[in-house]
Amino acid sequence: MRHNFCPLGSLIFSVFKTLTDQQVTVELKNDLSITGVLKSVDQFLNIRLDSIKVLDEARHPHMMAVKNCFIRGSVVRYVQLPSEHVDTQLLEDATRRGAPT
Amino acid sequence: MSSLQGYVDRRVLLILQDGRVIVGVMAGFDQKSNVVLSDSKERIYSIDEGVEEIPLGLYLVKGDMIVLIGELDDAVEQAVDLATIHAEPIPPIRY
Amino acid sequence: MENSSIQEPFDLIRLSLSERVFVKLRGDRELTGILHAYDGHMNLIMSDVEETIMIVDVAEGAPAGQPATVNVAKRKMEMLFVRGDGVILVRLPYCRICRCSCNQVSPPSRT
């Protein structure tokens, strides 16, 4: 199998690990957007966020008493990353290196 | 594993795939993030009426069904009168 | 020769690293942005992203077959991780296929 170039998607997993303690916005497949400080991530890209804030809290007051949360990786649509902490050249090199020739 | 260990014995809020919101005390969890809640209640949100709480007691939630687990801040919880909260239910997960 | 190294789908995506790509997603969403990373799940990391969401409104009580109105919402995001399970297709910068010097995302019109 040639597509095991990135076992368990470990490249993306590593990227998230480097963003620990940075602020990210996670958009879920139920259209909820949650901003918070990335505390940890695992191989499934499950995410733990601290000091969270839900976008449009007036419409979504359901989580107003929630201070930190665990988000299941499979329900994530996007994660907005802090671009100043992402080295795009490094990412491209790592992706090329991991890819089959 | 981005572990759920920190949530054991804490009051948590779960959002499920179908949009349901359940609060309770996390009694335990496993590798597949199946979760056992004690003293749990479902919170039903609607625009027309305040939040309704349905007691569920001891509840096991399958990991696959879970969208999010949040730790509740008891101080904020106590300061809020759920009967005054009017909101649309959380939509179910769709792509 | 660059094209001769294309043997399977992921080889095509590799050629579009650091180029602007078009991504079609589930849920009537589309993205354009510069591709910086991907993996075997088609998880992507893109920058300078513009998202387009098509919101289809079917008028209530409208006769069947009447065309629905489509509203389009756009927004921009600086740096974005896209989970691969929502990806339907990744379209390459066209110039990498036709080997011309253009750098447009959309293919040239067919005449």
Tab-separated table of C-alpha atoms in Angstrom, chain A:
chain	number	residue	atom	x	y	z
A	1	MET	CA	0.000	0.000	0.000
A	2	ARG	CA	1.625	3.200	-1.128
A	3	HIS	CA	-0.616	5.526	0.793
A	4	ASN	CA	0.779	4.823	4.196
A	5	PHE	CA	3.125	7.758	3.612
A	6	CYS	CA	1.545	9.532	6.478
A	7	PRO	CA	0.805	6.864	9.061
A	8	LEU	CA	-2.383	7.804	10.899
A	9	GLY	CA	-2.149	11.276	9.420
A	10	SER	CA	0.757	11.991	11.701
A	11	LEU	CA	1.875	15.075	9.762
A	12	ILE	CA	-1.317	16.954	10.563
A	13	PHE	CA	-1.213	15.563	14.106
A	14	SER	CA	2.290	17.035	14.486
A	15	VAL	CA	1.129	20.402	13.172
A	16	PHE	CA	-1.585	20.549	15.806
A	17	LYS	CA	0.897	19.577	18.500
A	18	THR	CA	3.095	22.545	17.562
A	19	LEU	CA	0.056	24.796	17.987
A	20	THR	CA	-0.536	23.808	21.614
A	21	ASP	CA	-1.337	26.854	23.770
A	22	GLN	CA	-2.303	28.912	20.714
A	23	GLN	CA	-5.773	30.252	20.077
A	24	VAL	CA	-7.754	28.417	17.401
A	25	THR	CA	-11.340	28.425	16.162
A	26	VAL	CA	-12.935	25.025	15.629
A	27	GLU	CA	-15.949	24.877	13.343
A	28	LEU	CA	-18.089	21.800	13.810
A	29	LYS	CA	-20.350	19.996	11.361
A	30	ASN	CA	-23.357	21.244	13.350
A	31	ASP	CA	-22.292	24.807	12.438
A	32	LEU	CA	-21.119	25.640	15.969
A	33	SER	CA	-17.875	27.639	16.029
A	34	ILE	CA	-15.805	27.528	19.197
A	35	THR	CA	-12.732	29.660	19.854
A	36	GLY	CA	-10.326	28.626	22.574
A	37	VAL	CA	-6.778	27.829	23.562
A	38	LEU	CA	-5.610	24.490	22.154
A	39	LYS	CA	-4.592	22.351	25.123
A	40	SER	CA	-4.104	18.979	23.486
A	41	VAL	CA	-4.773	16.867	20.440
A	42	ASP	CA	-4.549	13.123	19.807
A	43	GLN	CA	-4.064	10.796	16.836
A	44	PHE	CA	-7.796	10.978	15.994
A	45	LEU	CA	-7.509	14.764	16.002
A	46	ASN	CA	-9.774	14.932	19.004
A	47	ILE	CA	-9.174	18.384	20.422
A	48	ARG	CA	-9.180	19.888	23.916
A	49	LEU	CA	-9.823	23.602	24.180
A	50	ASP	CA	-9.511	25.872	27.209
A	51	SER	CA	-11.111	29.281	27.875
A	52	ILE	CA	-13.681	28.677	25.179
A	53	LYS	CA	-16.055	31.132	23.598
A	54	VAL	CA	-18.871	30.169	21.240
A	55	LEU	CA	-19.364	32.367	18.195
A	56	ASP	CA	-22.752	34.130	18.243
A	57	GLU	CA	-23.383	33.326	21.899
A	58	ALA	CA	-26.807	34.965	21.795
A	59	ARG	CA	-27.973	32.303	19.359
A	60	HIS	CA	-26.074	29.511	21.086
A	61	PRO	CA	-26.353	30.029	24.861
A	62	HIS	CA	-26.183	26.260	25.413
A	63	MET	CA	-22.518	26.370	26.340
A	64	MET	CA	-22.330	29.571	28.330
A	65	ALA	CA	-21.296	27.744	31.510
A	66	VAL	CA	-18.702	25.595	29.740
A	67	LYS	CA	-15.119	26.681	30.405
A	68	ASN	CA	-13.167	23.979	28.579
A	69	CYS	CA	-14.120	21.162	26.275
A	70	PHE	CA	-13.187	17.989	24.448
A	71	ILE	CA	-14.235	17.910	20.794
A	72	ARG	CA	-14.456	14.667	18.859
A	73	GLY	CA	-12.202	14.833	15.797
A	74	SER	CA	-14.816	13.300	13.520
A	75	VAL	CA	-17.260	16.206	13.981
A	76	VAL	CA	-14.769	18.911	13.025
A	77	ARG	CA	-15.285	20.661	9.695
A	78	TYR	CA	-12.516	23.267	9.912
A	79	VAL	CA	-9.969	24.567	12.357
A	80	GLN	CA	-8.852	28.152	11.825
A	81	LEU	CA	-5.169	28.300	12.756
A	82	PRO	CA	-2.999	31.254	13.804
A	83	SER	CA	-1.097	31.794	10.536
A	84	GLU	CA	1.870	33.441	12.283
A	85	HIS	CA	2.562	30.129	14.013
A	86	VAL	CA	2.358	27.973	10.881
A	87	ASP	CA	5.553	27.546	8.856
A	88	THR	CA	4.120	26.867	5.402
A	89	GLN	CA	7.507	26.052	3.840
A	90	LEU	CA	8.138	23.440	6.510
A	91	LEU	CA	4.670	21.980	5.913
A	92	GLU	CA	5.183	21.699	2.172
A	93	ASP	CA	8.579	20.072	2.603
A	94	ALA	CA	7.211	17.612	5.145
A	95	THR	CA	4.252	16.802	2.898
A	96	ARG	CA	6.540	16.235	-0.134
A	97	ARG	CA	8.917	14.105	1.904
A	98	GLY	CA	6.051	12.005	3.188
A	99	ALA	CA	4.473	11.592	-0.227
A	100	PRO	CA	5.434	8.711	-2.523
A	101	THR	CA	7.858	9.567	-5.331
